[in-house]
Amino acid sequence: MLNALSSIDKVSEGTIKIDGKDIVGMKEKQLAEFRKHHLGFIYQEYNLLDTLTVKENILLPLSISRAPTEC
């Protein structure tokens, strides 16, 4: 279910609407842009930087994209 909601896996039928947009019909490039602006992934072990705190690991992608952070 989480893989379908995050657009990692494709569903065979139906729709998934996030923020009013149906992600099922999006092409890969559209999905990449949608993920970039609307979704985030926090991994439990891999892809985390050991030298950063949990908060810093979460804020890092926001910092890279120059998105405002309110923490």
mmCIF file of N, CA and C in Angstrom:
data_model
loop_
_atom_site.group_PDB
_atom_site.id
_atom_site.type_symbol
_atom_site.label_atom_id
_atom_site.label_comp_id
_atom_site.label_asym_id
_atom_site.label_seq_id
_atom_site.Cartn_x
_atom_site.Cartn_y
_atom_site.Cartn_z
ATOM 1 N N MET A 1 0.825 -1.185 0.000
ATOM 2 C CA MET A 1 0.000 0.000 0.000
ATOM 3 C C MET A 1 0.877 1.261 0.000
ATOM 4 N N LEU A 2 1.887 1.270 0.867
ATOM 5 C CA LEU A 2 2.762 2.450 0.913
ATOM 6 C C LEU A 2 3.529 2.630 -0.394
ATOM 7 N N ASN A 3 3.941 1.534 -1.011
ATOM 8 C CA ASN A 3 4.639 1.634 -2.295
ATOM 9 C C ASN A 3 3.731 2.215 -3.372
ATOM 10 N N ALA A 4 2.457 1.862 -3.348
ATOM 11 C CA ALA A 4 1.507 2.422 -4.317
ATOM 12 C C ALA A 4 1.272 3.900 -4.035
ATOM 13 N N LEU A 5 1.111 4.260 -2.776
ATOM 14 C CA LEU A 5 0.890 5.667 -2.420
ATOM 15 C C LEU A 5 2.093 6.546 -2.745
ATOM 16 N N SER A 6 3.272 5.965 -2.646
ATOM 17 C CA SER A 6 4.485 6.738 -2.919
ATOM 18 C C SER A 6 4.883 6.706 -4.388
ATOM 19 N N SER A 7 4.108 6.007 -5.197
ATOM 20 C CA SER A 7 4.306 5.868 -6.644
ATOM 21 C C SER A 7 5.511 5.011 -7.003
ATOM 22 N N ILE A 8 6.005 4.236 -6.049
ATOM 23 C CA ILE A 8 7.085 3.296 -6.340
ATOM 24 C C ILE A 8 6.536 2.135 -7.159
ATOM 25 N N ASP A 9 5.360 1.638 -6.755
ATOM 26 C CA ASP A 9 4.684 0.567 -7.489
ATOM 27 C C ASP A 9 3.480 1.125 -8.226
ATOM 28 N N LYS A 10 3.192 0.561 -9.383
ATOM 29 C CA LYS A 10 2.013 0.939 -10.171
ATOM 30 C C LYS A 10 0.830 0.082 -9.745
ATOM 31 N N VAL A 11 -0.355 0.669 -9.719
ATOM 32 C CA VAL A 11 -1.562 -0.092 -9.408
ATOM 33 C C VAL A 11 -2.176 -0.596 -10.710
ATOM 34 N N SER A 12 -2.899 -1.714 -10.633
ATOM 35 C CA SER A 12 -3.474 -2.296 -11.844
ATOM 36 C C SER A 12 -4.801 -1.642 -12.221
ATOM 37 N N GLU A 13 -5.488 -1.065 -11.242
ATOM 38 C CA GLU A 13 -6.725 -0.348 -11.546
ATOM 39 C C GLU A 13 -7.037 0.609 -10.412
ATOM 40 N N GLY A 14 -7.928 1.539 -10.699
ATOM 41 C CA GLY A 14 -8.309 2.527 -9.695
ATOM 42 C C GLY A 14 -7.504 3.805 -9.803
ATOM 43 N N THR A 15 -7.700 4.673 -8.835
ATOM 44 C CA THR A 15 -6.994 5.955 -8.803
ATOM 45 C C THR A 15 -6.372 6.172 -7.435
ATOM 46 N N ILE A 16 -5.340 6.971 -7.426
ATOM 47 C CA ILE A 16 -4.730 7.441 -6.187
ATOM 48 C C ILE A 16 -4.596 8.944 -6.324
ATOM 49 N N LYS A 17 -5.352 9.660 -5.531
ATOM 50 C CA LYS A 17 -5.303 11.121 -5.592
ATOM 51 C C LYS A 17 -4.582 11.657 -4.370
ATOM 52 N N ILE A 18 -3.595 12.487 -4.637
ATOM 53 C CA ILE A 18 -2.844 13.168 -3.594
ATOM 54 C C ILE A 18 -2.855 14.643 -3.933
ATOM 55 N N ASP A 19 -3.307 15.431 -3.007
ATOM 56 C CA ASP A 19 -3.408 16.878 -3.227
ATOM 57 C C ASP A 19 -4.235 17.186 -4.472
ATOM 58 N N GLY A 20 -5.287 16.369 -4.688
ATOM 59 C CA GLY A 20 -6.194 16.575 -5.813
ATOM 60 C C GLY A 20 -5.691 16.098 -7.158
ATOM 61 N N LYS A 21 -4.500 15.484 -7.188
ATOM 62 C CA LYS A 21 -3.924 15.028 -8.454
ATOM 63 C C LYS A 21 -3.900 13.508 -8.484
ATOM 64 N N ASP A 22 -4.357 12.927 -9.587
ATOM 65 C CA ASP A 22 -4.346 11.481 -9.758
ATOM 66 C C ASP A 22 -2.967 11.055 -10.230
ATOM 67 N N ILE A 23 -2.217 10.391 -9.366
ATOM 68 C CA ILE A 23 -0.840 10.019 -9.717
ATOM 69 C C ILE A 23 -0.769 8.770 -10.580
ATOM 70 N N VAL A 24 -1.862 8.014 -10.680
ATOM 71 C CA VAL A 24 -1.856 6.769 -11.453
ATOM 72 C C VAL A 24 -1.609 7.038 -12.937
ATOM 73 N N GLY A 25 -2.167 8.100 -13.475
ATOM 74 C CA GLY A 25 -2.031 8.393 -14.892
ATOM 75 C C GLY A 25 -0.797 9.192 -15.271
ATOM 76 N N MET A 26 0.035 9.533 -14.299
ATOM 77 C CA MET A 26 1.211 10.355 -14.593
ATOM 78 C C MET A 26 2.317 9.548 -15.243
ATOM 79 N N LYS A 27 3.046 10.182 -16.135
ATOM 80 C CA LYS A 27 4.223 9.583 -16.750
ATOM 81 C C LYS A 27 5.396 9.713 -15.769
ATOM 82 N N GLU A 28 6.482 8.987 -16.028
ATOM 83 C CA GLU A 28 7.619 8.957 -15.096
ATOM 84 C C GLU A 28 8.175 10.343 -14.776
ATOM 85 N N LYS A 29 8.310 11.191 -15.792
ATOM 86 C CA LYS A 29 8.857 12.524 -15.563
ATOM 87 C C LYS A 29 7.927 13.345 -14.661
ATOM 88 N N GLN A 30 6.617 13.219 -14.900
ATOM 89 C CA GLN A 30 5.630 13.913 -14.067
ATOM 90 C C GLN A 30 5.678 13.384 -12.629
ATOM 91 N N LEU A 31 5.806 12.061 -12.491
ATOM 92 C CA LEU A 31 5.888 11.469 -11.154
ATOM 93 C C LEU A 31 7.130 11.960 -10.411
ATOM 94 N N ALA A 32 8.242 12.050 -11.104
ATOM 95 C CA ALA A 32 9.474 12.527 -10.477
ATOM 96 C C ALA A 32 9.295 13.948 -9.958
ATOM 97 N N GLU A 33 8.680 14.810 -10.747
ATOM 98 C CA GLU A 33 8.416 16.179 -10.312
ATOM 99 C C GLU A 33 7.429 16.203 -9.149
ATOM 100 N N PHE A 34 6.402 15.362 -9.219
ATOM 101 C CA PHE A 34 5.416 15.296 -8.154
ATOM 102 C C PHE A 34 6.073 14.849 -6.846
ATOM 103 N N ARG A 35 6.885 13.799 -6.917
ATOM 104 C CA ARG A 35 7.597 13.323 -5.722
ATOM 105 C C ARG A 35 8.490 14.419 -5.150
ATOM 106 N N LYS A 36 9.171 15.105 -6.034
ATOM 107 C CA LYS A 36 10.108 16.152 -5.614
ATOM 108 C C LYS A 36 9.412 17.232 -4.787
ATOM 109 N N HIS A 37 8.189 17.564 -5.161
ATOM 110 C CA HIS A 37 7.494 18.673 -4.506
ATOM 111 C C HIS A 37 6.464 18.256 -3.466
ATOM 112 N N HIS A 38 5.998 16.999 -3.490
ATOM 113 C CA HIS A 38 4.883 16.620 -2.619
ATOM 114 C C HIS A 38 5.137 15.432 -1.701
ATOM 115 N N LEU A 39 6.160 14.641 -1.965
ATOM 116 C CA LEU A 39 6.399 13.447 -1.163
ATOM 117 C C LEU A 39 7.804 13.474 -0.578
ATOM 118 N N GLY A 40 7.949 12.765 0.513
ATOM 119 C CA GLY A 40 9.264 12.606 1.111
ATOM 120 C C GLY A 40 9.413 11.202 1.659
ATOM 121 N N PHE A 41 10.609 10.705 1.630
ATOM 122 C CA PHE A 41 10.888 9.371 2.138
ATOM 123 C C PHE A 41 11.888 9.493 3.272
ATOM 124 N N ILE A 42 11.603 8.839 4.377
ATOM 125 C CA ILE A 42 12.547 8.779 5.486
ATOM 126 C C ILE A 42 12.862 7.313 5.716
ATOM 127 N N TYR A 43 14.070 6.936 5.396
ATOM 128 C CA TYR A 43 14.484 5.552 5.521
ATOM 129 C C TYR A 43 14.883 5.259 6.958
ATOM 130 N N GLN A 44 14.749 4.013 7.360
ATOM 131 C CA GLN A 44 15.064 3.651 8.737
ATOM 132 C C GLN A 44 16.555 3.407 8.943
ATOM 133 N N GLU A 45 17.249 2.943 7.939
ATOM 134 C CA GLU A 45 18.667 2.672 8.117
ATOM 135 C C GLU A 45 19.524 3.189 6.979
ATOM 136 N N TYR A 46 19.317 2.677 5.754
ATOM 137 C CA TYR A 46 20.175 3.076 4.655
ATOM 138 C C TYR A 46 19.776 4.464 4.151
ATOM 139 N N ASN A 47 20.673 5.094 3.470
ATOM 140 C CA ASN A 47 20.512 6.442 2.920
ATOM 141 C C ASN A 47 20.486 7.538 3.982
ATOM 142 N N LEU A 48 20.864 7.214 5.192
ATOM 143 C CA LEU A 48 20.989 8.229 6.235
ATOM 144 C C LEU A 48 22.469 8.523 6.448
ATOM 145 N N LEU A 49 22.763 9.742 6.820
ATOM 146 C CA LEU A 49 24.153 10.116 7.082
ATOM 147 C C LEU A 49 24.431 9.965 8.568
ATOM 148 N N ASP A 50 25.398 9.127 8.900
ATOM 149 C CA ASP A 50 25.715 8.846 10.302
ATOM 150 C C ASP A 50 26.172 10.074 11.073
ATOM 151 N N THR A 51 26.742 11.029 10.375
ATOM 152 C CA THR A 51 27.275 12.212 11.052
ATOM 153 C C THR A 51 26.191 13.246 11.366
ATOM 154 N N LEU A 52 24.971 13.029 10.867
ATOM 155 C CA LEU A 52 23.865 13.954 11.111
ATOM 156 C C LEU A 52 22.887 13.370 12.113
ATOM 157 N N THR A 53 22.194 14.248 12.824
ATOM 158 C CA THR A 53 21.136 13.808 13.720
ATOM 159 C C THR A 53 19.917 13.415 12.892
ATOM 160 N N VAL A 54 18.923 12.836 13.549
ATOM 161 C CA VAL A 54 17.687 12.480 12.851
ATOM 162 C C VAL A 54 17.079 13.726 12.222
ATOM 163 N N LYS A 55 16.989 14.787 12.981
ATOM 164 C CA LYS A 55 16.405 16.043 12.482
ATOM 165 C C LYS A 55 17.189 16.562 11.282
ATOM 166 N N GLU A 56 18.511 16.537 11.362
ATOM 167 C CA GLU A 56 19.340 17.026 10.261
ATOM 168 C C GLU A 56 19.178 16.167 9.004
ATOM 169 N N ASN A 57 19.036 14.844 9.169
ATOM 170 C CA ASN A 57 18.794 13.959 8.029
ATOM 171 C C ASN A 57 17.465 14.282 7.367
ATOM 172 N N ILE A 58 16.464 14.632 8.156
ATOM 173 C CA ILE A 58 15.149 14.982 7.613
ATOM 174 C C ILE A 58 15.193 16.333 6.906
ATOM 175 N N LEU A 59 15.915 17.275 7.474
ATOM 176 C CA LEU A 59 15.973 18.628 6.918
ATOM 177 C C LEU A 59 16.906 18.747 5.704
ATOM 178 N N LEU A 60 17.825 17.807 5.539
ATOM 179 C CA LEU A 60 18.803 17.889 4.449
ATOM 180 C C LEU A 60 18.171 18.040 3.066
ATOM 181 N N PRO A 61 17.204 17.208 2.674
ATOM 182 C CA PRO A 61 16.609 17.387 1.339
ATOM 183 C C PRO A 61 15.905 18.744 1.187
ATOM 184 N N LEU A 62 15.325 19.229 2.258
ATOM 185 C CA LEU A 62 14.682 20.549 2.202
ATOM 186 C C LEU A 62 15.722 21.641 1.992
ATOM 187 N N SER A 63 16.839 21.488 2.645
ATOM 188 C CA SER A 63 17.924 22.462 2.501
ATOM 189 C C SER A 63 18.472 22.467 1.076
ATOM 190 N N ILE A 64 18.654 21.279 0.522
ATOM 191 C CA ILE A 64 19.177 21.168 -0.845
ATOM 192 C C ILE A 64 18.234 21.814 -1.848
ATOM 193 N N SER A 65 16.915 21.647 -1.625
ATOM 194 C CA SER A 65 15.943 22.234 -2.559
ATOM 195 C C SER A 65 15.598 23.678 -2.197
ATOM 196 N N ARG A 66 16.253 24.195 -1.164
ATOM 197 C CA ARG A 66 16.044 25.574 -0.688
ATOM 198 C C ARG A 66 14.597 25.820 -0.272
ATOM 199 N N ALA A 67 13.947 24.787 0.227
ATOM 200 C CA ALA A 67 12.578 24.921 0.736
ATOM 201 C C ALA A 67 12.621 25.505 2.138
ATOM 202 N N PRO A 68 11.644 26.313 2.491
ATOM 203 C CA PRO A 68 11.630 26.870 3.851
ATOM 204 C C PRO A 68 11.384 25.760 4.874
ATOM 205 N N THR A 69 12.073 25.848 5.988
ATOM 206 C CA THR A 69 11.879 24.884 7.074
ATOM 207 C C THR A 69 11.430 25.639 8.311
ATOM 208 N N GLU A 70 10.472 25.065 8.993
ATOM 209 C CA GLU A 70 9.967 25.674 10.226
ATOM 210 C C GLU A 70 10.135 24.678 11.347
ATOM 211 N N CYS A 71 11.300 24.686 11.984
ATOM 212 C CA CYS A 71 11.558 23.761 13.091
ATOM 213 C C CYS A 71 12.131 24.489 14.269
#
